[in-house]
Amino acid sequence: MSWIITANGQEFDYLDPARQPIDFKVIAHALSQINRFNGHTQGPYSVAEHCTRMLDVAYSHSGIGYVDVADIYAFEMAVLLHDAAEAYIGDIVRPLKLGLGSVLAEIEERIQAAIHLAAGLPAVLPAHWTAAIKRLDMVMLATEKRDLLYTPANARPWDCLAGVEPLQQPIRPWPSYVAEASFLMALDERMAKTGGWPAKTEA
C-alpha cells in the first residue's frame, strides 16, 4: 500500500503524485491541521499559518534578494506553497529529515513538483527563487523559535540560525480555521493574477 485517503475522500499515491489531481482546498485544510515542530510549541501553530505569515514577510523584509517585479505574483505563490508537500508527508522536523536521507527527499520533491505544476509554476523553481525562499524561511524559523518554543537559558544554539534576525512583531497563533481560510485567500489572490488553479477550475 503506497497511498493515503485525503480530506476529500480521494487517494494520494506517494509513488505516483501525478496520478490524481492536486486539490488546493485539501492542501489548505491539511496544513491547517498539521502543527509545526511536531506540536512542541506553547500552543497549536499550523504549517498553513507559517506559510501565510511567511508570505507577509516577503512583502516587507529587506535583504532577501527579491525577484523581478514581472515575476512577483508567481514568486509569492511559490513562497506560500513552499511547504505544501507537508499536506501529504507531514511536518517532519529538520534533524530527523536530514537523518532520513535521500529517499524521503525524493518523495517530497516529486510531490512538490506536482503541486507546482498544478499551480502553474515550474516543477523546479529558479535557483534565485529557492534561495530567497530559504532566507525567508530562516527569518520565520528564528521568530517562531523565539515566540513559540520552550527554550531554556542553557539551550544549545541552532547553527542554521546564525546571523538571522527574527521579526520584531511577535507571533500570536491563529485558530486552525483562520489559518486555512487565510492560506486559501492568499492563494486565490495569486492564482487570479497568474491565471493558475482557480481560473482554470472555473473556466
Coordinates of C-alpha atoms in Angstrom, one line a residue:
M1 CA 0.0 0.0 0.0
S2 CA 1.6 3.3 -1.1
W3 CA -1.3 5.7 -0.8
I4 CA -3.4 7.6 1.7
I5 CA -7.0 8.9 1.7
T6 CA -7.1 12.7 1.7
A7 CA -9.7 15.0 3.2
N8 CA -11.8 14.9 0.0
G9 CA -12.0 11.1 0.0
Q10 CA -9.5 10.7 -2.8
E11 CA -6.4 8.5 -2.9
F12 CA -3.0 10.1 -3.0
D13 CA -0.2 7.7 -4.1
Y14 CA 3.3 8.6 -2.9
L15 CA 4.8 6.6 -5.7
D16 CA 2.8 8.5 -8.4
P17 CA 1.8 12.0 -7.1
A18 CA 0.6 13.0 -10.6
R19 CA -1.9 10.1 -10.7
Q20 CA -4.7 12.3 -9.1
P21 CA -5.4 16.0 -9.4
I22 CA -4.0 18.3 -6.8
D23 CA -6.7 19.9 -4.8
F24 CA -5.5 23.1 -3.1
K25 CA -8.5 23.1 -0.7
V26 CA -7.4 19.8 0.6
I27 CA -3.8 21.1 1.0
A28 CA -5.1 24.2 2.9
H29 CA -7.2 22.0 5.2
A30 CA -4.4 19.5 5.9
L31 CA -1.8 22.2 6.5
S32 CA -4.1 24.0 8.9
Q33 CA -4.4 20.8 11.0
I34 CA -0.6 20.0 11.0
N35 CA 1.4 21.6 13.8
R36 CA 4.9 23.0 13.2
F37 CA 7.7 21.5 15.4
N38 CA 5.8 18.2 15.8
G39 CA 3.5 20.1 18.2
H40 CA 6.3 21.0 20.6
T41 CA 5.0 24.6 20.9
Q42 CA 3.4 26.6 23.6
G43 CA 0.1 26.3 21.7
P44 CA -1.2 25.0 18.3
Y45 CA 0.7 26.6 15.4
S46 CA 0.0 25.2 12.0
V47 CA 2.0 24.9 8.8
A48 CA -0.7 26.8 7.0
E49 CA -0.2 29.8 9.3
H50 CA 3.6 29.5 8.9
C51 CA 3.3 29.7 5.1
T52 CA 0.8 32.6 5.2
R53 CA 2.8 34.6 7.6
M54 CA 5.9 34.0 5.5
L55 CA 4.2 35.4 2.5
D56 CA 3.5 38.6 4.6
V57 CA 7.3 38.7 5.4
A58 CA 8.1 38.6 1.7
Y59 CA 6.4 42.0 1.3
S60 CA 8.4 43.8 3.9
H61 CA 11.6 42.1 4.8
S62 CA 14.7 43.6 3.3
G63 CA 17.8 41.8 2.1
I64 CA 16.1 38.6 0.7
G65 CA 17.2 39.1 -2.9
Y66 CA 13.7 39.7 -4.2
V67 CA 12.8 38.6 -7.7
D68 CA 11.9 40.7 -10.7
V69 CA 8.7 42.6 -10.4
A70 CA 7.4 40.8 -13.5
D71 CA 7.5 37.5 -11.6
I72 CA 6.3 38.8 -8.3
Y73 CA 2.9 37.1 -8.1
A74 CA 4.3 33.7 -9.2
F75 CA 7.2 34.1 -6.7
E76 CA 4.7 34.9 -3.9
M77 CA 2.7 31.8 -4.8
A78 CA 5.9 29.7 -4.6
V79 CA 6.5 31.2 -1.1
L80 CA 3.0 30.3 0.0
L81 CA 3.3 26.8 -1.3
H82 CA 6.9 26.1 -0.2
D83 CA 5.7 23.6 2.4
A84 CA 2.7 22.3 0.6
A85 CA 4.1 18.8 0.2
E86 CA 3.7 18.5 4.0
A87 CA 0.0 18.2 3.5
Y88 CA 0.8 14.7 2.4
I89 CA 4.0 13.8 4.3
G90 CA 3.5 15.8 7.5
D91 CA 5.9 18.4 9.0
I92 CA 9.0 16.3 9.7
V93 CA 11.4 18.1 12.0
R94 CA 14.7 19.2 10.4
P95 CA 17.1 17.0 12.4
L96 CA 15.0 13.9 11.5
K97 CA 14.6 14.9 7.9
L98 CA 18.3 15.3 7.5
G99 CA 18.9 11.9 9.1
L100 CA 16.4 10.1 6.8
G101 CA 18.4 10.9 3.7
S102 CA 17.6 10.9 0.1
V103 CA 14.5 8.6 0.0
L104 CA 12.3 11.0 1.8
A105 CA 13.8 13.9 -0.1
E106 CA 13.0 12.4 -3.4
I107 CA 9.4 11.6 -2.4
E108 CA 8.9 15.2 -1.1
E109 CA 10.5 16.6 -4.3
R110 CA 8.1 14.6 -6.5
I111 CA 5.1 15.8 -4.5
Q112 CA 6.3 19.4 -4.5
A113 CA 6.9 19.3 -8.3
A114 CA 3.3 18.0 -8.9
I115 CA 1.9 20.8 -6.7
H116 CA 4.0 23.4 -8.5
L117 CA 2.8 22.2 -11.9
A118 CA -0.9 22.2 -10.7
A119 CA -0.4 25.8 -9.6
G120 CA 1.1 26.9 -12.9
L121 CA 4.6 27.1 -11.6
P122 CA 7.7 25.4 -13.0
A123 CA 8.2 21.9 -11.4
V124 CA 11.7 23.0 -10.2
L125 CA 11.8 26.7 -9.1
P126 CA 14.6 29.0 -10.4
A127 CA 17.6 28.9 -8.1
H128 CA 17.3 32.6 -7.1
W129 CA 13.7 32.0 -6.0
T130 CA 14.7 29.0 -3.9
A131 CA 17.5 31.0 -2.3
A132 CA 15.1 33.8 -1.4
I133 CA 12.5 31.4 0.0
K134 CA 15.1 29.7 2.2
R135 CA 16.2 33.1 3.6
L136 CA 12.5 33.9 4.4
D137 CA 12.1 30.5 6.0
M138 CA 15.0 31.2 8.3
V139 CA 13.6 34.5 9.4
M140 CA 10.3 32.7 10.2
L141 CA 12.1 29.9 12.0
A142 CA 14.0 32.4 14.2
T143 CA 10.8 34.2 15.0
E144 CA 8.9 31.0 15.8
K145 CA 11.7 29.7 18.0
R146 CA 11.6 33.0 20.0
D147 CA 7.8 33.2 20.3
L148 CA 6.5 29.6 20.3
L149 CA 9.1 27.2 21.7
Y150 CA 10.1 26.5 25.3
T151 CA 13.8 27.4 25.1
P152 CA 15.8 27.2 28.4
A153 CA 18.6 29.6 29.0
N154 CA 21.3 27.0 28.6
A155 CA 19.9 25.6 25.3
R156 CA 22.3 24.8 22.6
P157 CA 22.3 27.3 19.7
W158 CA 20.8 26.5 16.4
D159 CA 23.7 26.7 13.9
C160 CA 21.2 27.2 11.0
L161 CA 20.0 30.5 12.6
A162 CA 23.5 32.1 12.9
G163 CA 23.2 35.7 11.8
V164 CA 19.4 35.5 11.2
E165 CA 17.4 38.2 12.9
P166 CA 13.7 37.4 13.9
L167 CA 10.9 39.7 13.1
Q168 CA 10.1 42.5 15.6
Q169 CA 6.4 41.7 15.6
P170 CA 5.7 38.6 17.9
I171 CA 3.6 35.7 16.6
R172 CA 0.2 35.1 18.2
P173 CA -1.1 31.9 16.7
W174 CA -4.4 31.7 14.8
P175 CA -7.1 29.1 15.2
S176 CA -6.9 26.4 12.5
Y177 CA -9.9 27.6 10.6
V178 CA -8.4 31.1 10.4
A179 CA -5.1 29.6 9.1
E180 CA -7.0 27.5 6.5
A181 CA -9.1 30.5 5.2
S182 CA -6.1 32.9 5.2
F183 CA -4.0 30.4 3.2
L184 CA -6.7 29.8 0.6
M185 CA -7.5 33.5 0.3
A186 CA -3.8 34.3 -0.3
L187 CA -3.5 31.5 -2.8
D188 CA -6.6 32.5 -4.7
E189 CA -5.3 36.1 -5.0
R190 CA -2.0 35.0 -6.5
M191 CA -3.7 32.4 -8.8
A192 CA -6.0 35.1 -10.1
K193 CA -3.0 37.2 -11.0
T194 CA -1.1 34.4 -12.7
G195 CA -4.0 32.5 -14.3
G196 CA -3.5 29.5 -12.1
W197 CA -5.7 27.0 -10.4
P198 CA -9.0 28.9 -9.6
A199 CA -9.2 30.5 -13.1
K200 CA -8.6 27.1 -14.8
T201 CA -11.1 25.4 -12.4
E202 CA -13.9 28.0 -13.1
A203 CA -13.4 28.1 -16.9

